[in-house]
mmCIF file of the C-alpha atoms, coordinates in Angstrom:
data_MODEL
# 
_entry.id   MODEL 
# 
loop_
_atom_site.group_PDB 
_atom_site.id 
_atom_site.type_symbol 
_atom_site.label_atom_id 
_atom_site.label_alt_id 
_atom_site.label_comp_id 
_atom_site.label_asym_id 
_atom_site.label_entity_id 
_atom_site.label_seq_id 
_atom_site.pdbx_PDB_ins_code 
_atom_site.Cartn_x 
_atom_site.Cartn_y 
_atom_site.Cartn_z 
_atom_site.occupancy 
_atom_site.B_iso_or_equiv 
_atom_site.pdbx_formal_charge 
_atom_site.auth_seq_id 
_atom_site.auth_comp_id 
_atom_site.auth_asym_id 
_atom_site.auth_atom_id 
_atom_site.pdbx_PDB_model_num 
ATOM 1   C CA . MET A 1 1   ? -25.070 21.370  43.092 1.00 0.00 ? 1   MET A CA 1 
ATOM 2   C CA . GLY A 1 2   ? -26.217 23.156  39.972 1.00 0.00 ? 2   GLY A CA 1 
ATOM 3   C CA . ILE A 1 3   ? -25.019 20.720  37.419 1.00 0.00 ? 3   ILE A CA 1 
ATOM 4   C CA . PHE A 1 4   ? -26.808 17.930  39.278 1.00 0.00 ? 4   PHE A CA 1 
ATOM 5   C CA . HIS A 1 5   ? -30.239 19.612  39.209 1.00 0.00 ? 5   HIS A CA 1 
ATOM 6   C CA . PHE A 1 6   ? -29.864 20.062  35.511 1.00 0.00 ? 6   PHE A CA 1 
ATOM 7   C CA . LEU A 1 7   ? -29.130 16.719  34.794 1.00 0.00 ? 7   LEU A CA 1 
ATOM 8   C CA . ILE A 1 8   ? -32.022 15.644  37.113 1.00 0.00 ? 8   ILE A CA 1 
ATOM 9   C CA . VAL A 1 9   ? -34.394 17.989  34.749 1.00 0.00 ? 9   VAL A CA 1 
ATOM 10  C CA . VAL A 1 10  ? -32.611 16.491  31.674 1.00 0.00 ? 10  VAL A CA 1 
ATOM 11  C CA . GLN A 1 11  ? -33.343 13.068  32.758 1.00 0.00 ? 11  GLN A CA 1 
ATOM 12  C CA . ALA A 1 12  ? -37.128 13.667  33.376 1.00 0.00 ? 12  ALA A CA 1 
ATOM 13  C CA . ILE A 1 13  ? -37.413 15.251  30.143 1.00 0.00 ? 13  ILE A CA 1 
ATOM 14  C CA . ILE A 1 14  ? -35.785 12.165  28.495 1.00 0.00 ? 14  ILE A CA 1 
ATOM 15  C CA . ALA A 1 15  ? -37.857 9.635   30.524 1.00 0.00 ? 15  ALA A CA 1 
ATOM 16  C CA . ALA A 1 16  ? -41.155 11.523  29.675 1.00 0.00 ? 16  ALA A CA 1 
ATOM 17  C CA . SER A 1 17  ? -40.240 11.236  26.004 1.00 0.00 ? 17  SER A CA 1 
ATOM 18  C CA . LEU A 1 18  ? -39.279 7.548   26.010 1.00 0.00 ? 18  LEU A CA 1 
ATOM 19  C CA . VAL A 1 19  ? -42.743 6.702   27.715 1.00 0.00 ? 19  VAL A CA 1 
ATOM 20  C CA . GLY A 1 20  ? -44.617 8.694   25.127 1.00 0.00 ? 20  GLY A CA 1 
ATOM 21  C CA . VAL A 1 21  ? -42.601 6.942   22.313 1.00 0.00 ? 21  VAL A CA 1 
ATOM 22  C CA . ILE A 1 22  ? -43.081 3.482   23.817 1.00 0.00 ? 22  ILE A CA 1 
ATOM 23  C CA . LEU A 1 23  ? -46.712 4.052   24.107 1.00 0.00 ? 23  LEU A CA 1 
ATOM 24  C CA . MET A 1 24  ? -47.067 5.599   20.575 1.00 0.00 ? 24  MET A CA 1 
ATOM 25  C CA . GLN A 1 25  ? -45.656 2.504   18.914 1.00 0.00 ? 25  GLN A CA 1 
ATOM 26  C CA . ARG A 1 26  ? -47.805 -0.017  17.548 1.00 0.00 ? 26  ARG A CA 1 
ATOM 27  C CA . SER A 1 27  ? -48.319 -3.283  19.252 1.00 0.00 ? 27  SER A CA 1 
ATOM 28  C CA . GLU A 1 28  ? -47.364 -6.392  17.650 1.00 0.00 ? 28  GLU A CA 1 
ATOM 29  C CA . GLY A 1 29  ? -49.506 -8.802  19.641 1.00 0.00 ? 29  GLY A CA 1 
ATOM 30  C CA . GLY A 1 30  ? -46.301 -10.998 20.913 1.00 0.00 ? 30  GLY A CA 1 
ATOM 31  C CA . GLY A 1 31  ? -43.946 -10.540 23.667 1.00 0.00 ? 31  GLY A CA 1 
ATOM 32  C CA . LEU A 1 32  ? -41.266 -8.427  22.319 1.00 0.00 ? 32  LEU A CA 1 
ATOM 33  C CA . GLY A 1 33  ? -42.781 -8.626  18.824 1.00 0.00 ? 33  GLY A CA 1 
ATOM 34  C CA . MET A 1 34  ? -42.455 -12.087 18.131 1.00 0.00 ? 34  MET A CA 1 
ATOM 35  C CA . GLY A 1 35  ? -46.360 -12.426 17.394 1.00 0.00 ? 35  GLY A CA 1 
ATOM 36  C CA . GLY A 1 36  ? -45.563 -14.017 13.963 1.00 0.00 ? 36  GLY A CA 1 
ATOM 37  C CA . SER A 1 37  ? -45.896 -10.972 11.922 1.00 0.00 ? 37  SER A CA 1 
ATOM 38  C CA . PRO A 1 38  ? -42.841 -10.620 9.241  1.00 0.00 ? 38  PRO A CA 1 
ATOM 39  C CA . SER A 1 39  ? -42.640 -6.845  10.658 1.00 0.00 ? 39  SER A CA 1 
ATOM 40  C CA . GLY A 1 40  ? -41.703 -8.003  14.148 1.00 0.00 ? 40  GLY A CA 1 
ATOM 41  C CA . LEU A 1 41  ? -38.490 -6.677  16.206 1.00 0.00 ? 41  LEU A CA 1 
ATOM 42  C CA . MET A 1 42  ? -36.135 -9.295  14.527 1.00 0.00 ? 42  MET A CA 1 
ATOM 43  C CA . SER A 1 43  ? -37.024 -8.575  11.117 1.00 0.00 ? 43  SER A CA 1 
ATOM 44  C CA . ALA A 1 44  ? -34.969 -5.709  9.085  1.00 0.00 ? 44  ALA A CA 1 
ATOM 45  C CA . ARG A 1 45  ? -38.064 -3.844  8.417  1.00 0.00 ? 45  ARG A CA 1 
ATOM 46  C CA . GLY A 1 46  ? -39.385 -3.824  12.022 1.00 0.00 ? 46  GLY A CA 1 
ATOM 47  C CA . ALA A 1 47  ? -35.453 -2.797  13.439 1.00 0.00 ? 47  ALA A CA 1 
ATOM 48  C CA . ALA A 1 48  ? -35.289 0.075   11.030 1.00 0.00 ? 48  ALA A CA 1 
ATOM 49  C CA . ASP A 1 49  ? -38.500 1.626   12.083 1.00 0.00 ? 49  ASP A CA 1 
ATOM 50  C CA . PHE A 1 50  ? -38.105 5.209   13.031 1.00 0.00 ? 50  PHE A CA 1 
ATOM 51  C CA . MET A 1 51  ? -39.728 4.854   16.400 1.00 0.00 ? 51  MET A CA 1 
ATOM 52  C CA . THR A 1 52  ? -37.663 1.853   17.204 1.00 0.00 ? 52  THR A CA 1 
ATOM 53  C CA . ARG A 1 53  ? -34.740 3.646   16.636 1.00 0.00 ? 53  ARG A CA 1 
ATOM 54  C CA . LEU A 1 54  ? -36.069 6.585   18.371 1.00 0.00 ? 54  LEU A CA 1 
ATOM 55  C CA . THR A 1 55  ? -36.857 4.265   21.604 1.00 0.00 ? 55  THR A CA 1 
ATOM 56  C CA . THR A 1 56  ? -33.221 2.735   21.290 1.00 0.00 ? 56  THR A CA 1 
ATOM 57  C CA . ILE A 1 57  ? -31.605 6.239   21.133 1.00 0.00 ? 57  ILE A CA 1 
ATOM 58  C CA . LEU A 1 58  ? -33.715 7.553   24.129 1.00 0.00 ? 58  LEU A CA 1 
ATOM 59  C CA . ALA A 1 59  ? -32.969 4.461   26.423 1.00 0.00 ? 59  ALA A CA 1 
ATOM 60  C CA . THR A 1 60  ? -29.139 4.412   25.669 1.00 0.00 ? 60  THR A CA 1 
ATOM 61  C CA . LEU A 1 61  ? -29.354 8.232   26.733 1.00 0.00 ? 61  LEU A CA 1 
ATOM 62  C CA . PHE A 1 62  ? -31.489 7.216   29.863 1.00 0.00 ? 62  PHE A CA 1 
ATOM 63  C CA . ILE A 1 63  ? -28.891 4.789   31.189 1.00 0.00 ? 63  ILE A CA 1 
ATOM 64  C CA . LEU A 1 64  ? -25.899 7.041   29.853 1.00 0.00 ? 64  LEU A CA 1 
ATOM 65  C CA . LEU A 1 65  ? -27.381 9.981   31.789 1.00 0.00 ? 65  LEU A CA 1 
ATOM 66  C CA . SER A 1 66  ? -28.399 7.598   34.843 1.00 0.00 ? 66  SER A CA 1 
ATOM 67  C CA . ILE A 1 67  ? -24.582 6.687   34.921 1.00 0.00 ? 67  ILE A CA 1 
ATOM 68  C CA . SER A 1 68  ? -23.345 10.089  34.852 1.00 0.00 ? 68  SER A CA 1 
ATOM 69  C CA . LEU A 1 69  ? -25.870 11.241  37.856 1.00 0.00 ? 69  LEU A CA 1 
ATOM 70  C CA . ALA A 1 70  ? -24.521 8.577   40.007 1.00 0.00 ? 70  ALA A CA 1 
ATOM 71  C CA . PHE A 1 71  ? -20.831 9.765   39.456 1.00 0.00 ? 71  PHE A CA 1 
ATOM 72  C CA . VAL A 1 72  ? -21.925 13.341  39.979 1.00 0.00 ? 72  VAL A CA 1 
ATOM 73  C CA . ALA A 1 73  ? -23.731 12.383  43.318 1.00 0.00 ? 73  ALA A CA 1 
ATOM 74  C CA . ALA A 1 74  ? -21.143 10.516  44.417 1.00 0.00 ? 74  ALA A CA 1 
ATOM 75  C CA . ARG A 1 75  ? -18.284 13.198  43.786 1.00 0.00 ? 75  ARG A CA 1 
ATOM 76  C CA . GLU A 1 76  ? -20.296 16.145  45.134 1.00 0.00 ? 76  GLU A CA 1 
ATOM 77  C CA . GLY A 1 77  ? -22.261 14.166  47.905 1.00 0.00 ? 77  GLY A CA 1 
ATOM 78  C CA . GLY A 1 78  ? -19.557 14.195  50.645 1.00 0.00 ? 78  GLY A CA 1 
ATOM 79  C CA . THR A 1 79  ? -20.410 13.907  54.192 1.00 0.00 ? 79  THR A CA 1 
ATOM 80  C CA . ALA A 1 80  ? -23.183 15.977  55.822 1.00 0.00 ? 80  ALA A CA 1 
ATOM 81  C CA . LYS A 1 81  ? -24.588 16.135  58.924 1.00 0.00 ? 81  LYS A CA 1 
ATOM 82  C CA . ILE A 1 82  ? -27.861 14.554  59.916 1.00 0.00 ? 82  ILE A CA 1 
ATOM 83  C CA . ASP A 1 83  ? -30.790 16.600  60.566 1.00 0.00 ? 83  ASP A CA 1 
ATOM 84  C CA . THR A 1 84  ? -32.267 15.971  64.114 1.00 0.00 ? 84  THR A CA 1 
ATOM 85  C CA . SER A 1 85  ? -34.668 18.760  63.987 1.00 0.00 ? 85  SER A CA 1 
ATOM 86  C CA . LEU A 1 86  ? -37.663 16.900  63.671 1.00 0.00 ? 86  LEU A CA 1 
ATOM 87  C CA . GLU A 1 87  ? -36.411 14.042  66.018 1.00 0.00 ? 87  GLU A CA 1 
ATOM 88  C CA . ARG A 1 88  ? -38.925 12.842  68.542 1.00 0.00 ? 88  ARG A CA 1 
ATOM 89  C CA . THR A 1 89  ? -38.630 13.387  72.071 1.00 0.00 ? 89  THR A CA 1 
ATOM 90  C CA . GLU A 1 90  ? -39.672 11.230  74.781 1.00 0.00 ? 90  GLU A CA 1 
ATOM 91  C CA . VAL A 1 91  ? -42.707 13.135  76.920 1.00 0.00 ? 91  VAL A CA 1 
ATOM 92  C CA . PRO A 1 92  ? -43.554 11.605  80.103 1.00 0.00 ? 92  PRO A CA 1 
ATOM 93  C CA . ALA A 1 93  ? -47.102 10.503  80.487 1.00 0.00 ? 93  ALA A CA 1 
ATOM 94  C CA . ALA A 1 94  ? -49.649 12.699  82.354 1.00 0.00 ? 94  ALA A CA 1 
ATOM 95  C CA . PRO A 1 95  ? -51.050 11.490  85.535 1.00 0.00 ? 95  PRO A CA 1 
ATOM 96  C CA . ALA A 1 96  ? -54.152 9.511   85.292 1.00 0.00 ? 96  ALA A CA 1 
ATOM 97  C CA . ALA A 1 97  ? -57.371 11.591  85.964 1.00 0.00 ? 97  ALA A CA 1 
ATOM 98  C CA . PRO A 1 98  ? -59.650 10.462  88.720 1.00 0.00 ? 98  PRO A CA 1 
ATOM 99  C CA . ALA A 1 99  ? -62.949 8.731   87.481 1.00 0.00 ? 99  ALA A CA 1 
ATOM 100 C CA . ALA A 1 100 ? -65.757 11.087  86.826 1.00 0.00 ? 100 ALA A CA 1 
ATOM 101 C CA . ALA A 1 101 ? -68.533 11.017  89.132 1.00 0.00 ? 101 ALA A CA 1 
ATOM 102 C CA . THR A 1 102 ? -71.379 11.320  86.264 1.00 0.00 ? 102 THR A CA 1 
ATOM 103 C CA . PRO A 1 103 ? -72.176 8.204   84.672 1.00 0.00 ? 103 PRO A CA 1 
ATOM 104 C CA . ALA A 1 104 ? -71.558 7.834   80.941 1.00 0.00 ? 104 ALA A CA 1 
ATOM 105 C CA . PRO A 1 105 ? -74.732 8.430   78.608 1.00 0.00 ? 105 PRO A CA 1 
ATOM 106 C CA . VAL A 1 106 ? -76.393 5.499   77.545 1.00 0.00 ? 106 VAL A CA 1 
ATOM 107 C CA . GLU A 1 107 ? -77.161 4.927   73.992 1.00 0.00 ? 107 GLU A CA 1 
ATOM 108 C CA . LYS A 1 108 ? -80.654 3.864   72.838 1.00 0.00 ? 108 LYS A CA 1 
ATOM 109 C CA . THR A 1 109 ? -80.716 1.204   70.485 1.00 0.00 ? 109 THR A CA 1 
ATOM 110 C CA . ALA A 1 110 ? -83.478 -0.228  68.159 1.00 0.00 ? 110 ALA A CA 1 
ATOM 111 C CA . PRO A 1 111 ? -85.118 -3.410  69.091 1.00 0.00 ? 111 PRO A CA 1 
ATOM 112 C CA . ALA A 1 112 ? -84.155 -6.476  66.833 1.00 0.00 ? 112 ALA A CA 1 
ATOM 113 C CA . THR A 1 113 ? -87.552 -6.271  65.008 1.00 0.00 ? 113 THR A CA 1 
ATOM 114 C CA . GLU A 1 114 ? -87.192 -2.786  63.672 1.00 0.00 ? 114 GLU A CA 1 
ATOM 115 C CA . VAL A 1 115 ? -84.879 -1.986  60.827 1.00 0.00 ? 115 VAL A CA 1 
ATOM 116 C CA . PRO A 1 116 ? -83.754 1.256   60.480 1.00 0.00 ? 116 PRO A CA 1 
ATOM 117 C CA . LEU A 1 117 ? -84.547 3.175   57.477 1.00 0.00 ? 117 LEU A CA 1 
ATOM 118 C CA . ASP A 1 118 ? -81.381 5.227   56.678 1.00 0.00 ? 118 ASP A CA 1 
ATOM 119 C CA . LYS A 1 119 ? -79.482 2.473   55.701 1.00 0.00 ? 119 LYS A CA 1 
# 
């Protein structure tokens, strides 16, 4: 499983980089950059921006790496025995204890006219 763990670490690095690049981009004020500004997502100037290209490259790498991880996991997964070491076991209930001979202590409550100061 060495290659799988390596790919997981690379996937985490790419995901963190993608989040960082997205958060560093300037907001355009509208959904998908359609806020009416000439430097939006659909213009030539906005699409050629370095951050936009870097986002596209990182997103493509993330998707390709996700697909490769799925193939590696399916190939190396195989069948494994289910771990039953933490399985619950039924314990029979203990017999009920006889009623205690001493009565339960009675709590003293403040009269309705007094307000407790600690609240």
